[in-house]
Coordinates of C-alpha atoms and ligand atoms in Angstrom, one line a residue:
M1 CA 72.1 96.2 125.9
K2 CA 69.6 96.7 123.0
K3 CA 68.1 93.6 121.6
A4 CA 69.8 92.2 118.6
T5 CA 67.9 91.4 115.4
K6 CA 68.3 89.9 112.0
A7 CA 69.7 86.8 110.6
F8 CA 73.5 86.8 110.3
F9 CA 74.8 88.4 113.4
P10 CA 72.0 87.5 115.7
D11 CA 73.9 88.3 119.0
I12 CA 75.2 91.7 117.9
P13 CA 73.2 94.9 118.6
K14 CA 73.7 98.1 116.8
I15 CA 77.0 99.5 118.0
Q16 CA 76.5 102.6 120.1
Y17 CA 78.8 105.3 121.4
E18 CA 79.1 104.8 125.2
G19 CA 82.1 107.1 125.9
P20 CA 85.6 106.4 127.3
N21 CA 84.4 104.9 130.6
S22 CA 82.4 102.1 128.9
R23 CA 83.7 98.6 129.3
N24 CA 81.3 97.1 126.8
P25 CA 83.5 95.6 124.0
L26 CA 80.7 96.1 121.5
A27 CA 80.5 99.9 122.0
F28 CA 82.5 102.9 120.7
K29 CA 84.5 104.6 123.4
H30 CA 85.7 107.5 121.1
Y31 CA 83.8 107.4 117.8
N32 CA 80.8 109.5 118.4
P33 CA 79.5 110.1 114.9
D34 CA 77.6 113.3 115.7
E35 CA 80.3 114.9 117.8
V36 CA 81.6 118.1 116.2
V37 CA 85.3 118.5 115.8
E38 CA 86.7 121.6 114.0
G39 CA 83.2 122.4 112.6
K40 CA 82.3 119.0 111.2
T41 CA 81.0 115.8 112.8
M42 CA 83.2 112.9 113.2
K43 CA 81.2 111.0 110.7
E44 CA 81.8 113.6 108.1
H45 CA 85.6 113.8 108.9
L46 CA 86.3 110.2 109.0
R47 CA 84.0 108.7 106.3
F48 CA 84.7 105.1 107.4
S49 CA 84.4 102.4 104.9
V50 CA 84.3 98.5 105.2
T51 CA 86.1 96.4 102.5
Y52 CA 84.0 93.6 100.9
W53 CA 87.1 91.5 100.1
H54 CA 88.4 91.2 103.6
T55 CA 85.3 91.5 105.8
I56 CA 82.8 89.6 103.7
R57 CA 85.1 87.4 101.5
G58 CA 88.1 86.8 103.6
Q59 CA 88.6 83.2 104.5
L60 CA 91.6 83.8 106.7
A61 CA 93.8 81.4 104.7
D62 CA 97.5 81.9 104.6
M63 CA 100.5 80.4 102.7
F64 CA 100.6 77.4 105.0
G65 CA 97.0 76.7 105.7
V66 CA 93.4 76.9 104.6
G67 CA 90.9 79.4 105.8
T68 CA 89.8 79.2 109.4
A69 CA 86.9 81.8 109.3
L70 CA 83.6 80.6 110.8
R71 CA 80.9 82.1 108.6
P72 CA 77.7 80.2 109.3
W73 CA 76.0 81.7 106.3
E74 CA 78.6 80.4 103.8
D75 CA 77.6 77.1 102.0
G76 CA 80.9 76.3 100.6
T77 CA 80.1 77.5 97.0
N78 CA 80.7 80.6 95.0
S79 CA 77.2 80.5 93.5
M80 CA 75.0 83.4 92.6
K81 CA 72.7 82.5 95.5
M82 CA 75.7 82.7 97.9
A83 CA 76.6 86.1 96.3
E84 CA 73.1 87.4 97.1
T85 CA 73.3 86.1 100.6
R86 CA 76.7 87.9 101.1
V87 CA 75.1 91.2 100.1
R88 CA 72.6 90.8 102.9
V89 CA 75.4 89.8 105.3
A90 CA 77.4 92.9 104.2
F91 CA 74.6 95.4 104.7
E92 CA 73.6 93.9 108.1
F93 CA 77.2 94.3 109.1
L94 CA 77.4 97.8 107.8
E95 CA 74.2 98.9 109.5
K96 CA 75.0 97.4 112.8
L97 CA 78.5 98.9 112.7
G98 CA 77.3 102.3 111.6
A99 CA 79.9 102.6 108.8
P100 CA 78.6 105.0 106.1
F101 CA 80.6 103.5 103.2
Y102 CA 81.9 100.2 101.7
A103 CA 84.3 99.3 98.9
F104 CA 84.5 96.3 96.6
H105 CA 86.3 94.6 93.7
D106 CA 83.9 93.4 90.9
R107 CA 84.9 89.8 91.7
D108 CA 84.3 90.1 95.4
V109 CA 80.6 90.7 94.9
A110 CA 79.7 88.4 92.0
P111 CA 81.4 85.1 90.6
E112 CA 83.0 84.9 87.2
G113 CA 80.9 83.0 84.6
R114 CA 82.1 80.8 81.7
N115 CA 82.9 83.9 79.6
L116 CA 82.9 87.7 79.9
R117 CA 79.3 88.1 78.8
E118 CA 78.1 85.7 81.6
T119 CA 80.4 87.3 84.1
N120 CA 79.0 90.7 83.3
R121 CA 75.5 89.3 83.7
N122 CA 76.3 87.9 87.1
L123 CA 77.7 91.3 88.1
D124 CA 74.6 93.1 86.9
A125 CA 72.4 90.9 88.9
I126 CA 74.3 91.4 92.1
V127 CA 74.6 95.2 91.5
K128 CA 70.8 95.4 91.4
I129 CA 70.7 93.9 95.0
L130 CA 73.6 96.2 96.1
K131 CA 71.6 99.2 94.9
Q132 CA 68.5 98.1 96.8
E133 CA 70.5 97.6 100.0
Q134 CA 72.2 101.0 99.6
Q135 CA 68.8 102.6 99.2
R136 CA 67.4 100.7 102.1
T137 CA 70.2 101.5 104.5
G138 CA 71.7 104.8 103.2
V139 CA 75.2 103.2 103.1
K140 CA 77.2 104.5 100.1
L141 CA 79.9 103.2 97.9
L142 CA 83.2 104.9 98.7
W143 CA 84.9 103.3 95.6
G144 CA 84.7 100.4 93.3
T145 CA 87.6 98.6 91.6
A146 CA 88.3 95.6 89.4
C147 CA 90.2 92.5 90.5
L148 CA 92.9 92.3 87.9
F149 CA 95.2 90.0 89.8
A150 CA 93.5 86.8 91.0
H151 CA 92.6 85.0 87.8
P152 CA 95.3 83.1 86.0
R153 CA 94.8 85.2 82.8
Y154 CA 96.5 87.9 84.7
V155 CA 99.7 85.9 85.5
H156 CA 101.9 88.5 83.6
G157 CA 99.9 91.5 84.6
A158 CA 96.8 93.2 83.2
A159 CA 97.5 96.5 81.4
T160 CA 101.2 95.6 81.5
S161 CA 100.9 92.0 80.3
C162 CA 103.1 90.9 77.5
N163 CA 100.0 89.6 75.8
A164 CA 97.8 92.2 74.1
D165 CA 94.7 90.1 74.4
V166 CA 95.1 90.3 78.2
F167 CA 95.2 94.1 78.0
A168 CA 91.9 93.9 76.0
Y169 CA 90.3 91.7 78.5
A170 CA 91.4 93.9 81.4
A171 CA 90.0 97.0 79.5
A172 CA 86.6 95.3 79.1
Q173 CA 86.6 94.3 82.7
V174 CA 87.5 97.8 84.0
K175 CA 85.0 99.4 81.6
K176 CA 82.3 97.3 83.2
A177 CA 83.6 97.9 86.7
I178 CA 83.6 101.7 86.2
E179 CA 80.0 101.4 84.8
V180 CA 78.7 99.5 87.8
T181 CA 80.5 102.0 90.2
H182 CA 78.7 104.7 88.4
E183 CA 75.4 102.9 88.6
L184 CA 75.9 102.6 92.4
K185 CA 76.8 106.3 92.6
G186 CA 80.4 105.4 93.8
E187 CA 82.3 108.5 94.9
G188 CA 85.5 107.1 93.4
Y189 CA 87.3 104.3 91.6
V190 CA 90.6 102.7 92.5
F191 CA 93.4 101.4 90.3
W192 CA 95.6 99.1 92.3
G193 CA 98.2 97.5 90.0
G194 CA 98.6 94.2 91.8
R195 CA 100.5 92.5 89.1
E196 CA 101.5 95.6 87.1
G197 CA 105.2 95.1 87.6
Y198 CA 107.7 92.3 87.1
S199 CA 109.3 89.3 88.7
T200 CA 112.5 89.6 86.7
L201 CA 113.8 92.3 84.3
W202 CA 115.4 89.5 82.1
N203 CA 112.0 89.0 80.5
T204 CA 110.6 92.5 80.8
D205 CA 110.4 95.5 78.5
L206 CA 109.9 98.0 81.3
K207 CA 109.4 101.1 79.1
R208 CA 106.8 99.4 76.9
E209 CA 104.9 98.1 79.9
M210 CA 104.8 101.6 81.6
E211 CA 103.5 103.1 78.3
H212 CA 100.8 100.4 78.2
L213 CA 99.8 101.2 81.7
A214 CA 99.5 104.9 80.8
R215 CA 97.5 104.1 77.7
F216 CA 95.2 101.9 79.8
L217 CA 94.6 104.8 82.2
H218 CA 94.0 107.2 79.5
L219 CA 91.3 104.9 78.0
A220 CA 89.7 104.7 81.4
V221 CA 89.6 108.4 81.7
D222 CA 88.1 108.6 78.2
H223 CA 85.4 106.1 79.2
K224 CA 84.7 107.8 82.4
K225 CA 84.0 111.0 80.5
A226 CA 81.9 109.2 77.9
I227 CA 79.5 107.8 80.5
G228 CA 79.4 110.9 82.7
F229 CA 80.9 109.3 85.8
K230 CA 81.9 112.1 88.1
G231 CA 83.7 110.1 90.8
Q232 CA 87.4 110.5 91.6
F233 CA 89.9 108.2 90.0
Y234 CA 92.7 107.0 92.4
I235 CA 95.9 105.1 92.1
E236 CA 96.9 103.1 95.1
P237 CA 100.7 102.8 95.4
K238 CA 102.4 99.6 96.6
P239 CA 106.0 98.6 96.0
K240 CA 105.8 94.8 95.8
E241 CA 103.7 91.8 96.7
P242 CA 102.6 89.9 94.7
T243 CA 105.2 91.1 92.2
K244 CA 108.9 91.7 93.1
H245 CA 108.5 95.3 91.9
Q246 CA 105.2 97.2 91.3
Y247 CA 105.3 100.2 88.9
D248 CA 103.1 102.3 91.3
S249 CA 105.7 101.7 94.0
D250 CA 105.1 104.7 96.3
A251 CA 103.5 108.2 96.2
A252 CA 106.4 109.9 94.6
A253 CA 106.7 107.2 91.9
C254 CA 103.0 107.5 91.2
L255 CA 103.1 111.2 90.9
N256 CA 106.0 111.1 88.6
F257 CA 104.3 108.5 86.4
L258 CA 101.0 110.5 86.4
R259 CA 102.9 113.7 85.4
E260 CA 105.1 112.0 82.8
Y261 CA 102.0 110.6 81.0
D262 CA 99.8 113.7 81.4
L263 CA 97.3 112.0 83.8
L264 CA 97.8 114.1 87.0
K265 CA 94.7 116.1 86.4
D266 CA 92.5 113.0 86.4
F267 CA 94.0 111.0 89.3
K268 CA 94.6 111.3 93.0
L269 CA 96.2 108.8 95.4
N270 CA 94.7 106.3 97.6
L271 CA 97.4 105.7 100.2
E272 CA 97.6 102.6 102.4
T273 CA 99.7 102.5 105.6
N274 CA 101.0 98.9 105.1
H275 CA 102.1 99.7 101.6
A276 CA 103.9 102.8 102.8
T277 CA 105.9 100.7 105.3
L278 CA 106.7 98.1 102.5
A279 CA 108.1 101.0 100.5
G280 CA 110.3 102.0 103.3
H281 CA 108.3 105.0 104.2
T282 CA 106.0 106.1 107.0
M283 CA 102.3 106.8 106.2
Q284 CA 103.0 110.3 107.3
H285 CA 105.7 110.7 104.7
E286 CA 103.4 109.3 101.9
M287 CA 100.6 111.6 103.0
E288 CA 102.7 114.7 103.0
V289 CA 104.2 113.8 99.6
A290 CA 100.7 113.4 98.1
I291 CA 99.3 116.5 99.8
A292 CA 102.2 118.6 98.6
A293 CA 101.2 117.7 95.0
G294 CA 97.5 118.4 95.8
A295 CA 96.9 114.7 95.1
L296 CA 95.8 113.0 98.3
G297 CA 92.4 111.5 97.7
S298 CA 91.7 108.7 100.1
I299 CA 93.3 106.3 102.5
D300 CA 93.3 102.6 103.1
A301 CA 93.5 102.5 106.9
N302 CA 95.5 99.5 108.2
T303 CA 98.9 98.8 109.6
G304 CA 101.6 96.3 109.1
D305 CA 103.9 94.5 111.5
L306 CA 107.4 95.9 111.4
L307 CA 108.8 92.5 112.2
L308 CA 107.0 90.9 109.2
G309 CA 108.0 92.0 105.7
W310 CA 104.7 91.5 104.0
D311 CA 101.3 93.1 103.7
T312 CA 99.7 91.9 106.9
D313 CA 96.7 94.3 106.6
Q314 CA 96.0 94.6 110.3
F315 CA 93.5 96.9 111.8
P316 CA 95.0 100.2 112.9
T317 CA 95.1 100.6 116.7
N318 CA 98.2 102.7 117.2
I319 CA 97.1 106.2 118.4
Y320 CA 100.4 107.8 117.4
L321 CA 99.8 106.6 113.8
T322 CA 96.2 107.7 113.6
T323 CA 97.2 111.1 115.1
E324 CA 99.8 111.6 112.4
I325 CA 97.3 110.6 109.7
M326 CA 94.6 112.9 111.1
L327 CA 97.0 115.8 111.4
S328 CA 97.7 115.5 107.7
I329 CA 94.1 115.2 106.8
L330 CA 93.0 118.2 108.9
H331 CA 95.9 120.2 107.5
M332 CA 94.8 119.3 103.9
G333 CA 91.3 120.6 104.8
G334 CA 89.6 117.1 105.1
F335 CA 88.4 114.5 102.6
T336 CA 86.2 115.4 99.7
T337 CA 85.4 112.2 97.8
G338 CA 87.8 110.0 99.9
G339 CA 87.5 108.4 103.2
T340 CA 89.0 106.0 105.7
N341 CA 88.7 102.6 104.1
F342 CA 89.6 99.7 106.4
D343 CA 91.6 97.6 104.0
A344 CA 92.3 95.3 106.9
K345 CA 91.6 91.8 108.0
V346 CA 91.3 90.0 111.3
R347 CA 94.0 87.6 112.2
R348 CA 93.7 83.9 111.2
E349 CA 93.3 83.1 114.9
S350 CA 90.3 85.5 115.2
F351 CA 87.9 83.4 113.3
E352 CA 84.5 84.2 114.9
P353 CA 82.0 86.7 113.3
V354 CA 82.2 88.8 116.4
D355 CA 85.9 89.4 115.8
L356 CA 84.9 91.4 112.7
F357 CA 83.0 93.8 115.0
Y358 CA 85.8 94.1 117.5
A359 CA 88.3 94.8 114.7
H360 CA 86.3 97.6 113.1
I361 CA 85.2 99.2 116.5
G362 CA 88.9 99.2 117.5
G363 CA 89.9 100.8 114.2
M364 CA 87.2 103.4 114.3
D365 CA 87.9 104.4 117.9
A366 CA 91.7 104.6 117.1
F367 CA 90.9 107.1 114.3
A368 CA 88.3 109.0 116.4
R369 CA 91.0 109.5 119.1
G370 CA 93.6 110.4 116.4
L371 CA 91.1 113.0 115.1
K372 CA 90.5 114.5 118.6
I373 CA 94.2 114.5 119.4
A374 CA 95.1 116.1 116.1
A375 CA 92.4 118.8 116.6
A376 CA 93.7 119.5 120.1
I377 CA 97.3 119.8 118.8
R378 CA 96.1 122.3 116.2
K379 CA 94.1 124.2 118.7
D380 CA 97.1 124.4 121.0
G381 CA 99.1 125.8 118.0
R382 CA 102.6 125.3 119.4
L383 CA 103.6 122.8 116.7
A384 CA 102.3 125.0 113.8
E385 CA 103.9 128.1 115.4
F386 CA 107.2 126.4 115.7
I387 CA 107.2 125.5 112.0
R388 CA 106.1 129.0 111.1
Q389 CA 108.9 130.5 113.1
R390 CA 111.4 128.0 111.7
Y391 CA 110.9 129.4 108.2
A392 CA 110.6 133.0 109.3
S393 CA 113.7 134.0 107.4
W394 CA 111.7 133.4 104.1
D395 CA 109.0 135.9 105.0
T396 CA 111.0 139.0 104.6
G397 CA 114.4 140.3 103.2
I398 CA 116.5 137.9 101.1
G399 CA 114.2 135.0 101.7
A400 CA 111.2 136.7 100.3
K401 CA 113.3 137.9 97.4
I402 CA 114.3 134.3 96.6
E403 CA 110.8 132.9 97.0
S404 CA 109.3 135.5 94.6
G405 CA 112.0 134.8 92.0
K406 CA 113.7 138.2 92.3
A407 CA 117.1 137.1 93.3
S408 CA 119.7 135.6 90.9
F409 CA 122.8 133.6 91.8
K410 CA 124.8 136.9 91.3
D411 CA 122.6 138.8 93.7
L412 CA 123.0 136.0 96.3
E413 CA 126.7 136.0 95.9
A414 CA 126.8 139.8 96.4
Y415 CA 124.6 139.4 99.5
M416 CA 126.7 136.7 101.0
L417 CA 130.0 138.5 100.2
K418 CA 128.7 141.4 102.2
R419 CA 127.4 139.2 105.1
G420 CA 130.6 137.1 105.3
D421 CA 129.3 133.8 106.9
I422 CA 126.4 132.3 108.9
T423 CA 126.4 130.5 112.2
P424 CA 123.4 128.0 112.8
N425 CA 121.1 129.9 115.1
T426 CA 118.0 127.7 115.3
S427 CA 117.7 124.2 116.9
G428 CA 115.4 121.7 115.2
R429 CA 114.0 120.8 118.7
Q430 CA 112.9 117.4 117.6
E431 CA 112.8 116.1 121.2
L432 CA 110.9 119.1 122.4
L433 CA 108.3 118.7 119.6
E434 CA 108.0 114.9 120.3
N435 CA 107.3 115.8 124.0
I436 CA 104.6 118.3 122.9
I437 CA 102.9 115.6 120.8
N438 CA 103.0 113.2 123.8
E439 CA 101.3 115.8 126.0
F440 CA 98.3 115.2 123.8
I441 CA 98.5 111.4 123.3
Ligands
XUL501 C1 96.3 95.1 98.1 C2 95.3 96.2 98.3 C3 94.1 96.1 97.5 C4 93.5 97.4 97.0 C5 92.3 97.3 96.1 O1 97.4 95.1 98.9 O2 95.6 97.0 99.1 O3 93.2 95.4 98.2 O4 93.2 98.2 98.1 O5 92.6 96.5 95.0
CO502 CO1 94.4 98.7 99.7

């Protein structure tokens, strides 16, 4: 084992790839950053990102108890000095893990001051240090975002608040958050509408709130253009929690909203597995819906617990899940600005710093396996060939006529009157296909 260095994780060495036979818990068994799969390295395919809010700021509190996390560097305050220390912690973690990206909310990295001016000053001071650390390590910002849900001012929402002053405050906050993301050369910026929804419709003007949200996003696009920020804007769907209903409830609802308010050209989706399950969908479903609209941008990689009805944000370990995700990503042609962002936290019971490493190593290995399996399924070709064959009737004859818009209802009636009737002649073969998938898993 290589000798560990540096202050905050003194016993942890740089995590290395040791291959599937390794029994070292602090090594990758499958994530081999330089290994080439379908013409790109794993590092380029997967674009792993660590979240500041969970990994650096998560205290592991729950509704019934205070935080349990042992973080020897924390001094119990949210001072600027502590904020600076956390940047050093974050970048030591990122370096040792070998994750090329991170993501943060404005308030994760710097504390709020007594007013907006002071808060912005705090943020600027920490952004300077983030920038230095990015330059020192080569780690990049996958995306930035603003926390528009924790402070009491956002009790009724931010862009969808009943109070216009709150909209104005949120606009000022997001303006600044986009600017610092730009300053840090972030590859994207996420809008997750944590409280953009309602608890009861008895007090809610739904149409007015949706219009305000659209106005807010248009203003963000205007500002992005004004400052020359070229990163990708994303909306992150989630159906509920903390609200009873969130307007950006799933991929289809987001796409409809973006289309209705003429925002689709400026936004893609950042999809999160646990949000998909809360919406009553699989991640695979959400991905295919987004990809069909040319709007899949990035993913928040985590998983829920099907027996628990809330956002447990667990690290993804299920190879079947990561295979499904990577099949969709490869099919789409890979990420451009997006990546695999671990919006995931260790369990409250996993309170030691080393657990943060085990969690990320497991998630990265699960995705690396998913990538290799997906590539093997694609190389084998049986799945794609089955789907191609299944739709073969659309390639010629009447199918081709319909697809190219050359057949009217009248033509189709004439065609069918001639043919008489149809008997189903192709099985869906779900079981066979599931068996083929399992050959590779
Ligand atoms: C909350 C969630 C957020 C967003 C960023 O469920 O996923 O952390 O990813 O605001
Ligand atoms: Co998320």
